[in-house]
Coordinates of C-alpha atoms in Angstrom, one line a residue:
Chain A
V16 CA 14.1 -23.1 -10.0
R17 CA 11.1 -21.3 -7.6
L18 CA 11.2 -19.4 -5.1
R19 CA 10.0 -22.4 -2.9
E20 CA 12.9 -23.7 -3.4
L21 CA 15.2 -20.8 -2.7
G22 CA 13.5 -19.5 0.3
E23 CA 13.0 -16.2 1.6
F24 CA 16.8 -16.1 3.3
G25 CA 18.4 -17.7 0.0
L26 CA 16.4 -15.0 -1.5
I27 CA 17.5 -12.6 0.6
A28 CA 21.2 -13.2 0.1
R29 CA 21.0 -13.1 -3.1
I30 CA 19.7 -9.2 -3.4
E31 CA 22.3 -8.3 -0.6
R32 CA 24.9 -9.4 -3.0
M33 CA 23.1 -7.9 -6.0
A34 CA 22.8 -4.7 -4.1
R35 CA 26.3 -4.3 -2.7
R36 CA 27.8 -3.4 -6.0
V37 CA 26.0 0.1 -5.9
S38 CA 27.4 2.0 -3.6
G39 CA 25.8 5.4 -2.4
A40 CA 28.1 8.8 -0.9
A41 CA 25.2 9.0 1.6
V42 CA 25.2 5.6 2.3
A43 CA 26.6 5.1 6.4
L44 CA 25.1 1.6 6.7
G45 CA 23.4 -0.3 3.8
I46 CA 21.4 -3.6 4.3
G47 CA 21.3 -6.0 6.9
D48 CA 20.5 -4.7 10.3
D49 CA 17.5 -3.5 11.8
A50 CA 17.4 -0.4 9.8
A51 CA 20.0 1.8 7.0
L52 CA 21.3 4.9 8.0
L53 CA 21.9 7.6 5.7
R54 CA 23.6 11.0 6.1
L55 CA 22.5 14.4 4.6
R56 CA 24.4 17.1 4.1
P57 CA 24.5 20.0 6.6
G58 CA 21.5 22.5 5.5
E59 CA 19.3 19.5 4.2
Q60 CA 16.5 18.5 4.5
L61 CA 15.0 14.8 3.8
A62 CA 12.7 14.1 0.5
L63 CA 10.3 10.9 1.2
T64 CA 8.2 9.2 -0.8
T65 CA 6.4 6.1 -1.6
D66 CA 5.1 4.0 -4.8
A67 CA 3.8 0.6 -5.6
F68 CA 3.2 -1.4 -8.7
V69 CA 1.3 -4.7 -8.3
E70 CA 1.0 -7.3 -10.7
G71 CA -2.3 -7.3 -12.9
V72 CA -2.4 -3.3 -12.2
H73 CA 0.6 -2.0 -12.6
F74 CA 2.5 -4.4 -15.0
R75 CA 2.3 -7.9 -16.5
F76 CA 5.0 -10.2 -16.9
R77 CA 3.8 -11.2 -20.2
D78 CA 4.1 -7.6 -21.6
E79 CA 7.2 -6.9 -20.9
P80 CA 10.5 -8.2 -19.5
A81 CA 10.8 -7.9 -15.4
L82 CA 14.0 -6.4 -15.6
R83 CA 11.8 -3.6 -16.9
I84 CA 9.2 -3.4 -14.5
G85 CA 11.5 -3.1 -11.8
R86 CA 13.2 -0.4 -13.7
R87 CA 9.8 1.6 -14.2
A88 CA 9.0 0.8 -10.7
L89 CA 12.1 2.7 -9.1
T90 CA 11.4 5.5 -12.0
A91 CA 8.1 6.3 -10.7
N92 CA 9.9 6.7 -6.9
L93 CA 12.9 8.6 -8.7
S94 CA 10.8 11.0 -10.2
D95 CA 8.9 12.0 -7.4
L96 CA 12.1 13.0 -6.2
A97 CA 13.3 15.0 -9.1
A98 CA 9.2 16.8 -8.8
M99 CA 11.1 17.7 -5.2
G100 CA 14.4 19.2 -6.5
A101 CA 16.2 16.0 -4.3
R102 CA 18.9 14.6 -5.0
P103 CA 18.7 10.6 -4.1
L104 CA 20.3 9.0 -1.6
G105 CA 18.9 5.5 -1.6
F106 CA 15.6 3.0 -1.4
T107 CA 13.9 0.2 0.1
L108 CA 12.0 -2.4 -2.1
A109 CA 9.3 -4.6 -0.6
L110 CA 8.8 -7.5 -2.8
A111 CA 5.9 -9.4 -2.3
A112 CA 5.8 -13.0 -4.3
P113 CA 4.5 -16.0 -4.8
A114 CA 5.8 -18.8 -3.9
S115 CA 5.9 -20.1 -7.4
L116 CA 7.7 -17.3 -9.1
E117 CA 10.8 -17.9 -10.9
V118 CA 13.9 -17.2 -8.6
R119 CA 15.2 -15.7 -11.5
A120 CA 12.2 -13.4 -12.7
A121 CA 11.7 -11.9 -9.0
L122 CA 15.8 -10.9 -8.9
A123 CA 15.7 -9.7 -12.5
L124 CA 12.8 -7.0 -10.8
V125 CA 15.5 -6.5 -8.3
R126 CA 18.0 -5.7 -10.6
G127 CA 16.1 -3.4 -12.5
A128 CA 15.6 -1.6 -9.8
L129 CA 19.2 -1.2 -8.9
R130 CA 20.7 -1.0 -12.2
E131 CA 18.0 2.4 -12.3
G132 CA 19.4 3.6 -9.1
A133 CA 22.4 2.8 -10.1
A134 CA 22.1 5.3 -12.7
H135 CA 21.2 7.8 -10.2
G136 CA 24.1 7.3 -7.8
C137 CA 20.6 5.6 -5.3
P138 CA 21.1 2.2 -3.7
L139 CA 19.5 -0.2 -2.5
V140 CA 19.6 0.6 1.3
G141 CA 17.3 -2.1 2.7
G142 CA 13.6 -3.9 2.0
N143 CA 11.7 -6.6 2.6
V144 CA 10.3 -10.0 1.3
T145 CA 7.2 -11.8 1.9
G146 CA 5.1 -14.7 0.0
A147 CA 2.0 -13.0 -1.3
R148 CA -1.0 -14.2 -4.2
E149 CA 0.4 -11.6 -6.3
T150 CA 3.9 -10.1 -6.9
S151 CA 4.2 -6.1 -5.7
L152 CA 6.9 -4.5 -5.1
T153 CA 7.3 -1.3 -3.2
I154 CA 9.3 1.2 -3.4
A155 CA 10.3 3.6 -0.7
A156 CA 13.0 6.6 -2.1
L157 CA 15.0 9.5 -0.3
G158 CA 16.5 12.5 -1.4
G159 CA 18.1 15.6 -0.4
V160 CA 17.3 18.7 -1.0
R161 CA 18.4 22.2 0.8
A162 CA 16.5 23.3 3.0
G163 CA 13.8 25.4 2.0
G164 CA 14.7 24.8 -1.6
A165 CA 12.2 22.2 -2.6
L166 CA 10.0 22.3 -5.7
L167 CA 6.5 22.1 -4.4
R168 CA 3.3 21.9 -5.9
S169 CA 1.8 24.9 -4.4
G170 CA 5.1 27.2 -5.6
A171 CA 2.8 28.5 -8.7
R172 CA 1.6 32.2 -9.3
P173 CA -0.6 33.8 -11.2
G174 CA 1.4 36.0 -14.3
D175 CA 4.0 32.3 -14.1
R176 CA 4.9 30.5 -17.4
L177 CA 3.9 27.1 -17.7
L178 CA 6.8 24.8 -18.8
V179 CA 7.2 20.6 -19.6
T180 CA 10.7 18.8 -20.3
G181 CA 11.1 15.8 -22.7
C182 CA 7.8 14.9 -24.7
L183 CA 4.4 14.1 -24.0
G184 CA 2.5 11.0 -24.6
A185 CA 5.1 8.3 -25.6
A186 CA 4.7 5.8 -22.4
A187 CA 1.1 5.9 -23.5
L188 CA 1.6 5.4 -27.0
D189 CA 3.0 2.5 -26.8
R190 CA 1.1 0.8 -24.8
L191 CA -1.7 1.4 -26.8
R192 CA -0.2 0.1 -29.3
A193 CA 1.0 -3.0 -27.5
E194 CA -2.6 -3.8 -26.4
R195 CA -4.1 -3.6 -29.9
R196 CA -1.1 -5.2 -32.0
G197 CA 0.3 -6.7 -29.7
G198 CA 4.1 -7.1 -29.2
R199 CA 6.0 -5.6 -25.6
L200 CA 6.5 -2.6 -24.4
R201 CA 9.4 -0.6 -25.8
H202 CA 9.4 3.0 -24.4
R203 CA 11.8 3.1 -21.8
P204 CA 10.9 6.5 -19.2
Q205 CA 13.6 7.8 -17.7
A206 CA 13.0 9.8 -14.1
R207 CA 14.2 14.0 -14.9
V208 CA 16.5 13.5 -11.6
A209 CA 19.5 15.8 -12.5
A210 CA 16.9 17.8 -14.5
G211 CA 15.0 17.8 -11.2
L212 CA 18.1 19.2 -10.0
A213 CA 19.2 22.1 -11.4
L214 CA 15.7 23.3 -10.9
G215 CA 16.1 23.3 -7.8
S216 CA 18.8 25.6 -8.2
L217 CA 17.1 28.3 -10.8
R218 CA 16.3 31.7 -9.5
G219 CA 12.9 32.5 -10.5
A220 CA 11.6 28.3 -10.1
G221 CA 7.9 28.3 -9.3
A222 CA 6.3 24.8 -8.7
C223 CA 6.9 21.8 -10.1
I224 CA 5.7 18.5 -10.2
D225 CA 6.2 15.3 -12.1
V226 CA 4.0 14.2 -15.0
S227 CA 3.0 10.8 -14.1
D228 CA -0.6 10.5 -14.6
G229 CA -1.2 12.8 -17.1
L230 CA -0.1 15.8 -18.4
L231 CA -3.7 17.2 -17.5
S232 CA -4.1 15.5 -14.0
D233 CA -1.2 16.1 -12.9
L234 CA -1.8 19.9 -14.0
R235 CA -4.5 20.1 -12.1
H236 CA -2.8 18.7 -9.1
L237 CA -0.3 21.4 -9.5
L238 CA -3.3 24.3 -9.6
E239 CA -5.6 23.2 -6.9
A240 CA -2.0 23.4 -4.5
S241 CA -1.6 26.5 -5.9
R242 CA -4.8 27.7 -6.3
V243 CA -4.2 29.5 -9.5
G244 CA -5.8 28.5 -13.0
A245 CA -4.2 28.2 -16.1
E246 CA -4.5 28.9 -20.2
L247 CA -3.2 25.8 -21.9
D248 CA -1.4 25.6 -25.2
V249 CA -2.1 22.1 -26.2
A250 CA -0.7 23.0 -29.9
A251 CA 2.6 23.4 -28.2
L252 CA 2.8 20.0 -26.0
P253 CA 5.6 18.4 -27.1
R254 CA 5.2 15.0 -28.7
P255 CA 7.7 12.6 -30.4
R256 CA 8.8 13.2 -33.7
G257 CA 6.2 11.0 -35.9
F258 CA 3.8 10.9 -33.0
A259 CA 0.8 12.1 -35.1
A260 CA 1.5 9.1 -37.8
A261 CA 2.0 7.0 -35.3
C262 CA -1.3 7.3 -34.1
R263 CA -3.4 7.5 -37.3
P264 CA -3.0 3.8 -38.1
L265 CA -4.5 3.2 -34.7
R266 CA -7.3 6.0 -34.9
L267 CA -5.7 7.8 -32.3
D268 CA -6.1 11.7 -31.2
P269 CA -2.6 12.8 -30.7
D270 CA -4.1 15.9 -28.5
R271 CA -5.6 13.5 -26.6
L272 CA -2.7 11.0 -25.8
A273 CA -0.5 13.9 -25.4
L274 CA -3.2 15.6 -22.4
T275 CA -3.9 11.9 -20.8
G276 CA -1.0 9.4 -21.3
G277 CA 0.8 8.3 -18.3
E278 CA 3.7 7.5 -17.3
D279 CA 6.0 10.2 -19.1
Y280 CA 7.4 10.8 -16.0
E281 CA 8.5 14.7 -17.0
L282 CA 8.3 17.6 -14.8
L283 CA 5.8 20.3 -15.5
F284 CA 7.2 23.5 -14.1
T285 CA 6.8 27.1 -13.9
V286 CA 9.0 30.1 -13.2
R287 CA 8.1 33.8 -12.9
A288 CA 8.0 35.7 -16.0
A289 CA 11.1 36.8 -15.7
A290 CA 13.4 33.8 -15.6
P291 CA 15.4 32.6 -19.0
A292 CA 13.7 31.8 -21.8
A293 CA 13.0 28.0 -22.9
P294 CA 16.4 27.2 -24.5
V295 CA 18.3 28.5 -21.7
L296 CA 16.3 26.8 -19.3
S297 CA 16.5 23.7 -21.0
R298 CA 20.7 23.8 -21.8
R299 CA 20.6 24.5 -17.8
L300 CA 18.4 21.6 -17.6
G301 CA 20.1 19.6 -19.5
V302 CA 17.2 18.1 -21.4
P303 CA 14.5 19.6 -24.2
V304 CA 12.2 22.1 -21.9
A305 CA 9.0 23.5 -23.8
E306 CA 6.8 26.4 -23.0
I307 CA 3.2 25.3 -23.4
G308 CA 1.1 28.0 -21.5
R309 CA 0.6 30.2 -18.2
I310 CA -0.8 30.9 -14.7
T311 CA -3.7 32.8 -14.5
T312 CA -5.4 34.1 -11.8
R313 CA -8.2 30.9 -9.9
R314 CA -11.4 32.2 -11.1
G315 CA -9.7 31.8 -14.2
G316 CA -9.6 27.9 -14.1
L317 CA -7.7 25.8 -16.6
R318 CA -8.2 27.4 -20.2
L319 CA -7.4 24.9 -22.9
L320 CA -6.5 27.3 -26.0
G321 CA -6.1 25.6 -29.4
A322 CA -8.1 22.3 -28.3
P323 CA -10.6 21.0 -30.9
S324 CA -14.0 21.2 -29.3
G325 CA -15.5 17.7 -28.2
S326 CA -12.5 16.2 -29.2
L327 CA -11.4 15.7 -25.5
R328 CA -13.0 13.9 -23.0
L329 CA -11.8 14.8 -20.1
P330 CA -11.1 12.9 -16.8
G331 CA -14.8 13.1 -14.8
G332 CA -12.4 14.5 -11.2
W333 CA -11.5 17.4 -13.7
R334 CA -14.9 19.0 -13.3
H335 CA -15.1 20.6 -10.2
F336 CA -12.0 22.5 -11.6
G337 CA -14.1 24.3 -14.1
V338 CA -13.0 23.8 -17.3
R339 CA -14.4 25.6 -20.5
Chain B
V14 CA -19.7 1.0 0.9
R15 CA -16.7 -0.1 -0.8
L16 CA -13.6 1.1 -2.1
R17 CA -14.9 1.0 -5.8
E18 CA -18.0 3.4 -4.9
L19 CA -15.3 5.8 -3.1
G20 CA -12.4 5.6 -5.5
E21 CA -8.6 6.1 -5.1
F22 CA -8.9 9.6 -4.4
G23 CA -11.7 9.9 -2.5
L24 CA -10.0 7.5 -0.7
I25 CA -6.7 9.3 0.0
A26 CA -9.1 12.4 0.6
R27 CA -10.3 10.6 3.7
I28 CA -6.9 8.9 4.4
E29 CA -5.3 12.7 4.4
R30 CA -8.1 13.9 6.7
M31 CA -7.1 11.7 9.3
A32 CA -3.5 12.3 9.1
R33 CA -3.4 15.8 9.7
R34 CA -4.4 15.1 13.7
V35 CA -1.4 13.6 14.0
S36 CA 1.4 16.1 13.6
G37 CA 5.4 15.6 14.4
A38 CA 8.2 18.1 14.8
A39 CA 10.5 16.6 12.3
V40 CA 7.8 17.1 9.4
A41 CA 9.0 20.3 6.9
L42 CA 6.1 19.1 4.5
G43 CA 3.5 16.6 5.2
I44 CA 1.4 14.3 2.8
G45 CA 0.1 16.1 -0.7
D46 CA 3.6 16.8 -3.0
D47 CA 5.4 14.8 -5.0
A48 CA 7.2 14.0 -1.3
A49 CA 7.1 14.7 2.1
L50 CA 10.4 16.6 3.5
L51 CA 11.2 15.9 7.2
R52 CA 14.2 17.6 8.9
L53 CA 17.2 16.5 11.2
R54 CA 18.6 17.5 14.0
P55 CA 22.0 18.6 13.7
G56 CA 24.5 15.7 14.0
E57 CA 21.5 13.4 13.1
Q58 CA 21.7 10.1 10.8
L59 CA 18.6 9.1 9.1
A60 CA 17.8 5.5 9.6
L61 CA 15.3 3.7 7.0
T62 CA 13.5 0.7 7.3
T63 CA 10.3 -1.2 5.5
D64 CA 8.1 -4.0 6.3
A65 CA 5.4 -5.3 4.6
F66 CA 2.2 -7.2 5.9
V67 CA -0.2 -9.3 3.6
E68 CA -3.5 -10.7 3.7
G69 CA -3.5 -14.7 4.1
V70 CA 0.3 -14.3 5.5
H71 CA 0.8 -11.8 8.0
F72 CA -3.0 -11.0 8.7
R73 CA -6.3 -12.1 7.9
F74 CA -9.5 -9.6 8.9
R75 CA -11.7 -12.5 10.8
D76 CA -8.8 -13.1 13.1
E77 CA -8.8 -9.4 14.7
P78 CA -10.0 -6.1 14.2
A79 CA -8.3 -4.2 10.9
L80 CA -7.6 -1.9 13.7
R81 CA -5.2 -3.8 15.1
I82 CA -4.2 -5.0 11.7
G83 CA -2.9 -1.4 11.0
R84 CA -1.0 -1.1 14.7
R85 CA 0.4 -3.8 13.7
A86 CA 2.2 -3.7 11.0
L87 CA 3.8 0.4 12.0
T88 CA 5.0 -1.2 15.1
A89 CA 6.9 -3.9 13.3
N90 CA 8.7 -1.3 11.7
L91 CA 8.7 1.1 14.7
S92 CA 10.6 -1.6 16.5
D93 CA 13.2 -1.7 13.6
L94 CA 13.6 1.6 14.3
A95 CA 13.8 1.3 18.3
A96 CA 16.6 -1.8 17.9
M97 CA 18.4 0.6 15.9
G98 CA 18.1 3.6 19.3
A99 CA 16.8 5.9 17.0
R100 CA 14.0 8.8 17.1
P101 CA 10.6 7.7 15.0
L102 CA 10.4 11.0 12.7
G103 CA 7.6 9.8 10.2
F104 CA 5.9 7.1 8.1
T105 CA 4.9 6.0 4.3
L106 CA 2.1 3.6 3.6
A107 CA 1.6 2.0 0.5
L108 CA -2.2 0.3 0.7
A109 CA -2.9 -2.4 -1.7
A110 CA -6.9 -3.6 -1.7
P111 CA -9.5 -4.5 -4.0
A112 CA -12.5 -2.6 -4.6
S113 CA -14.6 -5.2 -3.3
L114 CA -13.1 -4.3 0.3
E115 CA -15.5 -1.9 2.4
V116 CA -14.3 1.9 2.8
R117 CA -14.8 1.4 7.3
A118 CA -12.4 -1.6 6.5
A119 CA -9.5 -0.4 4.8
L120 CA -9.8 3.6 6.5
A121 CA -9.5 1.1 10.0
L122 CA -6.2 -0.8 8.9
V123 CA -5.3 3.3 8.1
R124 CA -6.4 4.4 11.6
G125 CA -4.5 1.6 13.3
A126 CA -0.9 2.9 11.9
L127 CA -2.2 6.1 13.0
R128 CA -3.0 5.7 16.2
E129 CA 0.6 3.5 17.1
G130 CA 2.3 6.0 15.4
A131 CA 0.7 9.2 17.0
A132 CA 1.6 7.2 20.6
H133 CA 5.1 7.1 19.5
G134 CA 5.8 10.8 18.1
C135 CA 6.0 9.0 14.3
P136 CA 2.7 11.0 11.7
L137 CA 2.1 9.5 8.2
V138 CA 3.8 12.0 5.7
G139 CA 3.0 10.4 2.5
G140 CA 1.8 6.9 1.2
N141 CA 0.7 5.7 -2.4
V142 CA -3.5 3.5 -2.8
T143 CA -3.4 1.0 -5.7
G144 CA -5.8 -1.9 -6.6
A145 CA -4.6 -5.1 -5.7
R146 CA -6.3 -8.6 -5.5
E147 CA -5.6 -9.3 -2.0
T148 CA -5.1 -6.1 0.7
S149 CA -1.8 -5.6 2.2
L150 CA -0.3 -2.8 3.7
T151 CA 3.6 -1.6 3.0
I152 CA 5.2 0.5 5.7
A153 CA 8.5 2.2 5.4
A154 CA 9.4 4.3 8.4
L155 CA 11.9 7.1 9.3
G156 CA 13.7 8.0 12.2
G157 CA 16.8 10.6 13.7
V158 CA 20.0 8.2 15.3
R159 CA 22.6 10.5 16.8
A160 CA 26.2 10.0 13.9
G161 CA 27.9 7.3 15.0
G162 CA 25.5 6.1 18.0
A163 CA 23.2 3.5 16.4
L164 CA 22.8 0.3 17.7
L165 CA 24.1 -2.4 15.3
R166 CA 23.5 -5.9 14.9
S167 CA 27.9 -5.9 14.5
G168 CA 28.6 -4.2 17.9
A169 CA 28.5 -7.7 20.5
R170 CA 31.5 -8.9 22.0
P171 CA 32.6 -11.8 23.7
G172 CA 32.1 -11.3 26.8
D173 CA 29.2 -9.0 27.6
R174 CA 26.5 -9.8 28.8
L175 CA 23.1 -10.6 27.0
L176 CA 19.7 -9.7 28.2
V177 CA 16.2 -8.6 26.9
T178 CA 13.7 -6.2 27.8
G179 CA 9.8 -7.3 28.8
C180 CA 9.0 -10.8 28.2
L181 CA 9.0 -13.1 25.1
G182 CA 6.5 -16.0 24.2
A183 CA 3.2 -13.7 24.8
A184 CA 2.4 -12.9 21.1
A185 CA 2.8 -16.8 19.8
L186 CA 1.1 -18.5 22.4
D187 CA -2.2 -15.7 21.9
R188 CA -2.4 -16.9 18.3
L189 CA -1.5 -20.1 18.7
R190 CA -4.7 -20.6 21.4
A191 CA -6.9 -18.2 19.7
E192 CA -5.7 -21.0 16.5
R193 CA -7.3 -23.7 18.5
R194 CA -9.4 -22.2 20.6
G195 CA -11.0 -19.9 18.0
G196 CA -11.8 -16.5 19.2
R197 CA -9.8 -13.3 18.1
L198 CA -5.9 -12.4 18.8
R199 CA -5.5 -10.5 21.8
H200 CA -2.5 -9.7 22.9
R201 CA -1.1 -6.0 21.8
P202 CA 2.7 -5.7 21.8
Q203 CA 4.4 -2.6 21.8
A204 CA 7.1 -1.0 20.3
R205 CA 10.3 -0.9 22.1
V206 CA 10.9 2.4 21.1
A207 CA 11.7 5.0 24.0
A208 CA 13.5 2.0 25.2
G209 CA 16.1 2.1 22.1
L210 CA 16.8 5.4 22.6
A211 CA 17.5 5.3 25.7
L212 CA 20.1 2.2 25.5
G213 CA 21.4 4.5 22.3
S214 CA 22.7 6.3 25.0
L215 CA 24.3 4.3 27.6
R216 CA 27.4 3.8 28.2
G217 CA 28.0 0.2 27.2
A218 CA 26.1 -0.9 25.2
G219 CA 26.9 -3.2 22.8
A220 CA 24.4 -4.9 19.6
C221 CA 21.0 -4.3 19.8
I222 CA 18.4 -6.7 17.4
D223 CA 14.1 -6.6 17.8
V224 CA 13.1 -9.6 18.4
S225 CA 10.4 -10.3 15.6
D226 CA 10.4 -14.1 14.1
G227 CA 10.9 -15.6 17.8
L228 CA 14.5 -15.1 20.2
L229 CA 16.2 -18.0 18.9
S230 CA 16.8 -16.8 14.8
D231 CA 16.8 -12.8 15.9
L232 CA 19.9 -13.9 18.4
R233 CA 21.6 -15.7 15.4
H234 CA 21.4 -12.3 13.2
L235 CA 23.0 -10.9 16.1
L236 CA 25.6 -13.8 16.1
E237 CA 26.5 -13.5 12.4
A238 CA 26.5 -9.6 12.8
S239 CA 29.0 -9.5 15.4
R240 CA 30.9 -12.9 14.4
V241 CA 30.5 -14.2 18.2
G242 CA 29.3 -17.5 20.4
A243 CA 26.4 -16.8 23.3
E244 CA 25.2 -19.1 26.4
L245 CA 21.7 -18.6 26.5
D246 CA 20.1 -19.7 30.2
V247 CA 16.4 -21.0 29.1
A248 CA 15.7 -20.6 32.2
A249 CA 16.4 -17.4 32.8
L250 CA 13.6 -16.2 29.5
P251 CA 11.6 -13.8 30.9
R252 CA 7.6 -14.9 30.8
P253 CA 4.3 -13.6 31.4
R254 CA 3.0 -14.2 34.4
G255 CA 1.1 -17.3 34.4
F256 CA 2.7 -18.4 31.3
A257 CA 3.4 -22.0 32.0
A258 CA 0.1 -22.6 33.8
A259 CA -1.5 -21.0 30.2
C260 CA 0.6 -23.5 28.7
R261 CA -0.1 -26.7 29.7
P262 CA -3.4 -27.3 28.7
L263 CA -3.0 -26.5 25.2
R264 CA -0.1 -29.1 25.6
L265 CA 2.9 -26.3 24.5
D266 CA 5.8 -25.9 25.7
P267 CA 6.9 -22.9 26.7
D268 CA 10.5 -23.1 26.7
R269 CA 10.0 -23.6 23.0
L270 CA 7.5 -20.8 22.7
A271 CA 9.9 -18.5 24.9
L272 CA 12.2 -19.4 22.1
T273 CA 11.4 -19.2 19.1
G274 CA 7.8 -17.5 19.0
G275 CA 7.7 -14.2 16.7
E276 CA 6.2 -10.5 17.3
D277 CA 7.6 -9.9 20.6
Y278 CA 8.8 -6.9 19.3
E279 CA 11.0 -6.8 22.0
L280 CA 15.1 -5.4 22.5
L281 CA 17.3 -7.9 22.5
F282 CA 21.0 -6.7 23.5
T283 CA 24.3 -6.3 24.8
V284 CA 26.0 -4.6 27.0
R285 CA 30.1 -4.2 28.4
A286 CA 31.0 -6.2 31.0
A287 CA 31.5 -3.1 33.4
A288 CA 28.3 -1.7 32.5
P289 CA 25.3 -1.1 35.5
A290 CA 23.4 -4.0 36.8
A291 CA 19.9 -4.9 35.3
P292 CA 17.9 -3.8 37.2
V293 CA 19.5 -1.0 36.7
L294 CA 19.2 -0.7 33.4
S295 CA 15.6 -1.8 33.8
R296 CA 15.3 1.7 35.3
R297 CA 17.4 3.6 32.7
L298 CA 15.1 1.9 30.4
G299 CA 12.3 2.1 31.6
V300 CA 10.8 -1.3 31.2
P301 CA 12.1 -4.6 32.8
V302 CA 15.1 -5.8 31.4
A303 CA 16.1 -9.5 32.1
E304 CA 19.5 -10.8 31.7
I305 CA 19.2 -14.0 30.3
G306 CA 23.3 -15.1 29.0
R307 CA 26.2 -13.6 28.2
I308 CA 28.2 -13.8 24.6
T309 CA 31.7 -15.9 24.2
T310 CA 34.2 -16.3 21.1
R311 CA 32.3 -17.3 17.8
R312 CA 33.8 -21.1 18.2
G313 CA 31.5 -21.9 21.1
G314 CA 28.8 -21.9 18.7
L315 CA 25.6 -20.8 20.9
R316 CA 25.0 -23.0 23.9
L317 CA 21.7 -23.4 25.3
L318 CA 22.0 -24.0 28.9
G319 CA 19.7 -25.7 31.0
A320 CA 17.0 -26.5 27.3
P321 CA 15.9 -30.2 28.1
S322 CA 17.2 -32.4 25.9
G323 CA 15.3 -33.0 22.3
S324 CA 12.1 -30.7 23.6
L325 CA 13.8 -27.6 21.6
R326 CA 13.2 -28.8 17.7
L327 CA 14.9 -26.0 16.7
P328 CA 14.2 -24.3 13.0
G329 CA 16.0 -25.9 9.7
G330 CA 18.2 -22.7 9.1
W331 CA 19.7 -22.8 12.6
R332 CA 22.1 -25.6 12.5
H333 CA 24.6 -24.3 10.3
F334 CA 25.4 -22.2 13.3
G335 CA 26.4 -25.0 15.5
V336 CA 24.0 -25.6 18.0
R337 CA 24.9 -28.5 20.7

């Protein structure tokens, strides 16, 4: 059955029924009125972010199940909330699709987002359905964060230690393997929501950003926002088990993949020098945490330590930050 | 200059610069971090809505200036907030566009939304830019509303009076005239933000919905949500000056246009029988208000009074509500 047979209102009714199964403590009024109504806790501010997933740009139906696409779309938004130290409250989903799209595929996109939301207590609270030539999902996610307690990109200071959760490069390796060897995508990134919340209440937390475009690219955003430089220890970047061995047959440089591969959705953050050591932080945040460098003054720019020279072709926008 | 020459980050930088000129009292942190941060007033809940505008479906660049498209996209969202009685706090904008789109057109889309936002104290607080085969704008808008004071679709009771702000059919007439006679769109709808706020604090207010799909269609949503019926006086529907005369050469039925034409963005609402008369409501809301019918029990269904029988071909989804 295709969307043109089910119709707009039929699709909306199906989505509403699915969405009703996930509830959220913050929701005063969910889907079905002109807008959703949500409550904040006293003293909380609101964190709001949006991200779009477009067919042919961010996904292709033949590469992965529609359910996974929907999951990823919400993950990108939840990851932004996590990087602010916000607790997710709810999300809206705008679905654009051609009338020829299978209803099953459209519903699987939504279901994927719903499941990912359910795992983080983040219900669907509203949305929009429209015809379009290509399929896309645009999500806006809302979070609550203690006033003054948000983790900002601008919170780093010279002397801070630089850390990252989990490991880097897995999503990029999975994508390159699928492209070159065929087969579907397997890696399933997770937004570090609980870790972000824990980091938000940590004394000595500095700046935070989520790694969505690749470590170097997102580190650059953090350094620019904080007006600082950094030394990054490339050998210290955490990678998945067996990463180098998996890169070899594909002739991929593991350093480069860990530095520039996107969609890791890990948290890249700084803490003051006197903050607890990485193993303690790891216990507090509930995820592995690796110390990968330190923050310097802006004049220091970004220095990569231990990078085999010439092995890294950095993205073009990079240079104005003064890489040496 | 086209988007492929300016690039993603170039476009974002231009948008950020434009957006900075519009500020909002609720914004604790605007564009540039992982998420925006907004404040609510004590005792307020959050209203959240989203709407998408897709090229070829909701707009065509040859029909109207890009600035107007951007305005309309935000108007649709602000109108949803108005229908909840919410004060606008800020919005996010996800722009999808082909690399071949003129930078000027892309920026004009955003500028249109920014100008409309500025008129209602609603700044751009975040967004997303992505490539796509067709251009689209997906906006999510946030409002604050006194807890328990939101105007719901479900708030109507038998005995309520049914009213509408402004006049109906102007947008539909403008669109049909442009289609048949050529020329560009001229009508400029306004979201009834101030009227919605005033209605939200009115004693005796009942249900409210904004007229975006056409009066009949949206009235049906209101009646379903409130589980009531209504009598609608077709002759009482407010129309623009000279409406019948403008319809005649195009062989359009003015009644039908007022009943089913979309994009009016007026507020359709009910008040208890004892609430002030329409002229008093009009002064309170700051816009013309017309009384167009009354709410009955659900068994009464929807009755159109004074409609020339057979002159109205109602939309298909309509019948299950029991029109007589």
